[in-house]
Short mmCIF file of C-alpha atoms in Angstrom, two decimals:
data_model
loop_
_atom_site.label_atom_id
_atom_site.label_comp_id
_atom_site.label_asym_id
_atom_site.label_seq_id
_atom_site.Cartn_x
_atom_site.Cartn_y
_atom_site.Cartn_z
CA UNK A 71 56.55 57.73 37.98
CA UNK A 72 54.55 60.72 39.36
CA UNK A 73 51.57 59.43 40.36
CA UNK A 74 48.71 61.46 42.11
CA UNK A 75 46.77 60.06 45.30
CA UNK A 76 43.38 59.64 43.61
CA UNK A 77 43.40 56.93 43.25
CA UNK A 78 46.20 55.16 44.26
CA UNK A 79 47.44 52.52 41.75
CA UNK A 80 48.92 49.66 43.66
CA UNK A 81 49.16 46.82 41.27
CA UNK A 82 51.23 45.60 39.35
CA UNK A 83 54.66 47.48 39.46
CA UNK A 84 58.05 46.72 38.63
CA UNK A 85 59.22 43.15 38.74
CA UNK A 86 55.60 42.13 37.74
CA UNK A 87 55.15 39.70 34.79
CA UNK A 88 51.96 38.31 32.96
CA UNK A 89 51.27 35.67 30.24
CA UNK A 90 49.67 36.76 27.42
CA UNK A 91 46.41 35.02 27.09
CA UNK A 92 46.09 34.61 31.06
CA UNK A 93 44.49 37.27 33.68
CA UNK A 94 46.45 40.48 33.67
CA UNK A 95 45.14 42.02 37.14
CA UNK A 96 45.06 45.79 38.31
CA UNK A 97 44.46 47.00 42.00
CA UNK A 98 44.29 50.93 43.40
CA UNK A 99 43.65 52.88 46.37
CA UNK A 100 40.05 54.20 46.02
CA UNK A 101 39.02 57.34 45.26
CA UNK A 102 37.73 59.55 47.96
CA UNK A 103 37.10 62.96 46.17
CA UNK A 104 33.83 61.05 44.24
CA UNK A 105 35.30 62.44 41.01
CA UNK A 106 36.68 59.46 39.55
CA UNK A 107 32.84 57.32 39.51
CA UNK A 108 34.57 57.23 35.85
CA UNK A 109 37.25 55.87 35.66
CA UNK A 110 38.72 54.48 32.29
CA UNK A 111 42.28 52.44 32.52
CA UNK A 112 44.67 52.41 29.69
CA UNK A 113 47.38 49.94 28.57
CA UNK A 114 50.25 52.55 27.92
CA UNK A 115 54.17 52.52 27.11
CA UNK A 116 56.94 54.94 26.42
CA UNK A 117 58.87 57.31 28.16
CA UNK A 118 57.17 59.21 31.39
CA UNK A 119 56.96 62.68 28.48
CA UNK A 120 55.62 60.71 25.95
CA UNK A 121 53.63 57.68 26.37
CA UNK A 122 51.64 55.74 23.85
CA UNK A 123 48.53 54.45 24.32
CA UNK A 124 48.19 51.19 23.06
CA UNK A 125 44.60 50.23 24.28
CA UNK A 126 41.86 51.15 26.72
CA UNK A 127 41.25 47.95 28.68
CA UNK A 128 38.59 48.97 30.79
CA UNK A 129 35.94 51.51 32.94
CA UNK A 130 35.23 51.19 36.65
CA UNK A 131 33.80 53.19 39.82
CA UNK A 132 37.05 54.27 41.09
CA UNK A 133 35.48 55.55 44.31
CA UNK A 134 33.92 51.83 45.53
CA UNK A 135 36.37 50.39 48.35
CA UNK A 136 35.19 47.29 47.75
CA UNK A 137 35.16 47.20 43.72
CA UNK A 138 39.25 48.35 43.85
CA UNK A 139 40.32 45.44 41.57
CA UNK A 140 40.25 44.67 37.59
CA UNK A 141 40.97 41.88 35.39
CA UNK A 142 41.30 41.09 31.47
CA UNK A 143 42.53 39.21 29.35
CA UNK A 144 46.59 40.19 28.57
CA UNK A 145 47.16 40.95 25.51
CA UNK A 146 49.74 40.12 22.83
CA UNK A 147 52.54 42.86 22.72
CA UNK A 148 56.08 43.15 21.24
CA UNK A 149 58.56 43.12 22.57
CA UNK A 150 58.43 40.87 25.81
CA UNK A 151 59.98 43.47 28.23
CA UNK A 152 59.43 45.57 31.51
CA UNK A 153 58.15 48.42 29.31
CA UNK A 154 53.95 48.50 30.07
CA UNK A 155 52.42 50.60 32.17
CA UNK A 156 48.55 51.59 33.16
CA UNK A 157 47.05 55.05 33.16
CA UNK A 158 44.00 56.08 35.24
CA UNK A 159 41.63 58.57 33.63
CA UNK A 160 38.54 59.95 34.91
CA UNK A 161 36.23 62.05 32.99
CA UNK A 162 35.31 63.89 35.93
CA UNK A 163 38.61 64.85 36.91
CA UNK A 164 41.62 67.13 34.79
CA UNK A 165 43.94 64.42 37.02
CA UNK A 166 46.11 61.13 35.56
CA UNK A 167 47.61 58.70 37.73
CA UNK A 168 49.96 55.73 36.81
CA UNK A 169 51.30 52.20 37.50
CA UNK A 170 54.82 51.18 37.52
CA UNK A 171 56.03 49.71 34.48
CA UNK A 172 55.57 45.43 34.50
CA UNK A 173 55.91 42.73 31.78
CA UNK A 174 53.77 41.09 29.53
CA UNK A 175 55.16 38.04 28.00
CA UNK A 176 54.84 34.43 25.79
CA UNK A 177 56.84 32.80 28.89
CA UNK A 178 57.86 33.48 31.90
CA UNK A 179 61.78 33.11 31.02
CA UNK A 180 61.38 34.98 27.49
CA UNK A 181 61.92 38.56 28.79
CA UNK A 182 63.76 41.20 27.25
CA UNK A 183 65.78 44.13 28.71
CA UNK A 184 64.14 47.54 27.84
CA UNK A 185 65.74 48.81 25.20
CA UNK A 186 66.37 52.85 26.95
CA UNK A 187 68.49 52.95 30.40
CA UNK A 188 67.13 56.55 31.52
CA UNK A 189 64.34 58.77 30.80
CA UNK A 190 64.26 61.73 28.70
CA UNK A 191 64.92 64.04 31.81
CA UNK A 192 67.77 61.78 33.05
CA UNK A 193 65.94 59.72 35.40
CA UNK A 194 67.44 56.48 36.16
CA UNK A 195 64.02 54.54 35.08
CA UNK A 196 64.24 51.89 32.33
CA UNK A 197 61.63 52.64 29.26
CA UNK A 198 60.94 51.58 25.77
CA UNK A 199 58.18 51.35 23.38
CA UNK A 200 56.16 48.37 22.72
CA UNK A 201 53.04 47.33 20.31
CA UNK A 202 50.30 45.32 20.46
CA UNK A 203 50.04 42.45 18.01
CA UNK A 204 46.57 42.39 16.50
CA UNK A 205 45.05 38.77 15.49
CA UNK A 206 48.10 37.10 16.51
CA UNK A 207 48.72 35.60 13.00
CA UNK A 208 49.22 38.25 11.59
CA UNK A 209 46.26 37.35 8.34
CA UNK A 210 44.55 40.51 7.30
CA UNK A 211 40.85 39.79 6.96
CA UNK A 212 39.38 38.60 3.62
CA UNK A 213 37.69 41.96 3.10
CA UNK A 214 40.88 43.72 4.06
CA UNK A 215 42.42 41.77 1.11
CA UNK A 216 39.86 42.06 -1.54
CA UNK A 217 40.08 45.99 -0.94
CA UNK A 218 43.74 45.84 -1.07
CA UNK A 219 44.03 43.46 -4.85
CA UNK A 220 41.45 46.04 -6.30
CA UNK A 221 42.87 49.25 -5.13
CA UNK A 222 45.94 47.29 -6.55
CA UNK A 223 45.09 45.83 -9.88
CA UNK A 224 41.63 47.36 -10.19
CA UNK A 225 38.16 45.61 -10.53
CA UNK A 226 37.92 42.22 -11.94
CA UNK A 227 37.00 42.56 -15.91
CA UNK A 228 34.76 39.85 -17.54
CA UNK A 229 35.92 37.90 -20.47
CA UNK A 230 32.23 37.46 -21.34
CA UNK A 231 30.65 40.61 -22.35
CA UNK A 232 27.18 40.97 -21.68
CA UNK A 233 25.82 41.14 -25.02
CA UNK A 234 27.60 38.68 -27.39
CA UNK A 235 29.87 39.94 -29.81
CA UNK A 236 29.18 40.05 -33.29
CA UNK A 237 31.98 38.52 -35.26
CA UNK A 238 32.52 37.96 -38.97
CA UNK A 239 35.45 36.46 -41.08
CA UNK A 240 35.60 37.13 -44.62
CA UNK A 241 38.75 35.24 -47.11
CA UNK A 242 38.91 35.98 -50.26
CA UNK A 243 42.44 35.86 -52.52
CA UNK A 244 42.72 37.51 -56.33
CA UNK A 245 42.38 34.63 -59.00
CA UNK A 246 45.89 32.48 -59.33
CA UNK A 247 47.49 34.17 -57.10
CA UNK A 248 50.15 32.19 -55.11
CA UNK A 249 50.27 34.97 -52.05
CA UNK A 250 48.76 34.00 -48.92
CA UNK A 251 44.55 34.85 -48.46
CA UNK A 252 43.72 38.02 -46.50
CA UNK A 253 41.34 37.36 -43.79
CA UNK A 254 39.23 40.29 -42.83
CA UNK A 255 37.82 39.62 -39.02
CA UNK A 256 35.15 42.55 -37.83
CA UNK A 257 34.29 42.44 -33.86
CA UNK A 258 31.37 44.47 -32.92
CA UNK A 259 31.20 44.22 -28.83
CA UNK A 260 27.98 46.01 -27.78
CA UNK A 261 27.50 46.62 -23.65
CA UNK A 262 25.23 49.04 -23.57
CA UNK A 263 23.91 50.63 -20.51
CA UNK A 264 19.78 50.31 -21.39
CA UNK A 265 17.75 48.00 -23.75
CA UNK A 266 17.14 50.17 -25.92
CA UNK A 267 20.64 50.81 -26.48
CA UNK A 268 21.39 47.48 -27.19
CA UNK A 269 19.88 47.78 -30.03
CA UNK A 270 21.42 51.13 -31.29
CA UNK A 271 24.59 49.21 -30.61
CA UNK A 272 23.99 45.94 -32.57
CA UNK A 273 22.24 48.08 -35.78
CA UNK A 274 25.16 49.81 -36.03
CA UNK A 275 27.22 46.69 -36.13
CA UNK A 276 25.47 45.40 -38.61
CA UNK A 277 25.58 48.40 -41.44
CA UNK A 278 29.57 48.60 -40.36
CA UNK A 279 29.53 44.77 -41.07
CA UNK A 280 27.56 45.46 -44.47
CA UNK A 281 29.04 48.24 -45.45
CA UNK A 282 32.40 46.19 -44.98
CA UNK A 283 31.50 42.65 -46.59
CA UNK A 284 30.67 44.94 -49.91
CA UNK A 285 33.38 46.99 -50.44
CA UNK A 286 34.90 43.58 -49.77
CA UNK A 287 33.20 41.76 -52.64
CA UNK A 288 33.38 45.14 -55.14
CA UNK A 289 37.88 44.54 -54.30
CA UNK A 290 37.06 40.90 -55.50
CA UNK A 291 34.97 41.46 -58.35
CA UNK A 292 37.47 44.37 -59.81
CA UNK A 293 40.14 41.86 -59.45
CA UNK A 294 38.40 39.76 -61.56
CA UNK A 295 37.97 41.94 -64.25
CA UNK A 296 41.57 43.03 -64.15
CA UNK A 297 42.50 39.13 -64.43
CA UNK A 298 40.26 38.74 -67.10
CA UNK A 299 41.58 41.68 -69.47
CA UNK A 300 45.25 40.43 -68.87
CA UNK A 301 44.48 36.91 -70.23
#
């Protein structure tokens, strides 16, 4: 890769490989311009035209001599293969500079060929594209999950109302007949948003209710009558 002199990456570089979960170490030439005080390093991959950054992994003084080293925790990445590089980015400088490409890995004998042979431009340098794997388990977060069911199957609905439903059953069946009683069942669910509502709500429950149990007894009582003048 093209890298520029300041600074000069030195470590790690092809043949390289680190365990994810154990020290992943970077070392450089340092800076003698005083324009990369700093300095932010990236965990890339990709071709050399278009790399992805996967995650910054740290800020330093890239002009101390004797602070030229870095060290974090490796990551989890996908797949196992010579296909990681670092970038060096200063905000006081228009420059980038590179590493050569290394391997992060579960085990030291679980490496995988890069999956490209040559670069974009024809270059005879070994690439491919890699991702970090987040939480290692791959479990999304509760929160992540309640968001998802609700978006999904929308919010949770109560099989208790607040305000108790009103609910009335009336039976009533002409005189000797043989068919089957009617039942009349009236639900009257009030959930109003106020208390004063409530009560709007539930009074006009009750006259439909009323209003409903007598045209139900005036049926009844004509039946009657019409049983009576037949006999």
């Amino acid at each position: 890769m093209n890298a520029r002199a300041d600074p000069n990456p030195t470590n790690p570089g092809p043949g390289d490989v680190f365990i994810q979960g154990q020290p992943c170490t970077i070392a450089w030439d340092a800076d003698s311009t005083g324009l990369w005080r700093n300095m932010t390093i990236e965990l890339m991959t990709g071709d050399n035209f278009n790399m992805v950054d996967l995650t910054t992994v740290g800020t330093v003084d890239g002009t101390d001599p004797t602070k030229n080293t870095f060290s974090y925790t490796c990551p989890q990445v996908s797949p196992h293969s010579p296909i990681y590089f670092y970038q060096f980015t200063s905000s006081g400088s228009t420059g980038k500079t590179w590493t050569g490409r290394f391997t992060i890995t579960d085990t030291p004998t679980n490496i995988v060929p890069p999956t490209e042979s040559t670069q974009p431009d024809g270059s005879n340098i070994p690439w491919g594209t890699g991702s970090l794997i987040v939480g290692g388990s791959s479990i999304l977060p509760q929160s992540t999950l309640s968001a998802i069911s609700t978006a999904l199957v929308g919010p949770p609905v109560s099989s208790t109302p607040s305000s108790s439903p009103a609910s009335i059953s009336a039976s009533g069946s002409g005189a000797g007949s043989s068919s089957t009683p009617s039942v009349v069942v009236v639900t009257a669910t009030a959930t109003p948003s106020t208390a004063s509502g409530q009560g709007t709500n539930g009074a006009m429950a009750m006259v439909s209710v009323s209003n409903l149990l007598w045209q139900t007894a005036l049926a009844l009582g004509v039946s009657a009558v019409g049983f009576t003048v037949m006999f």
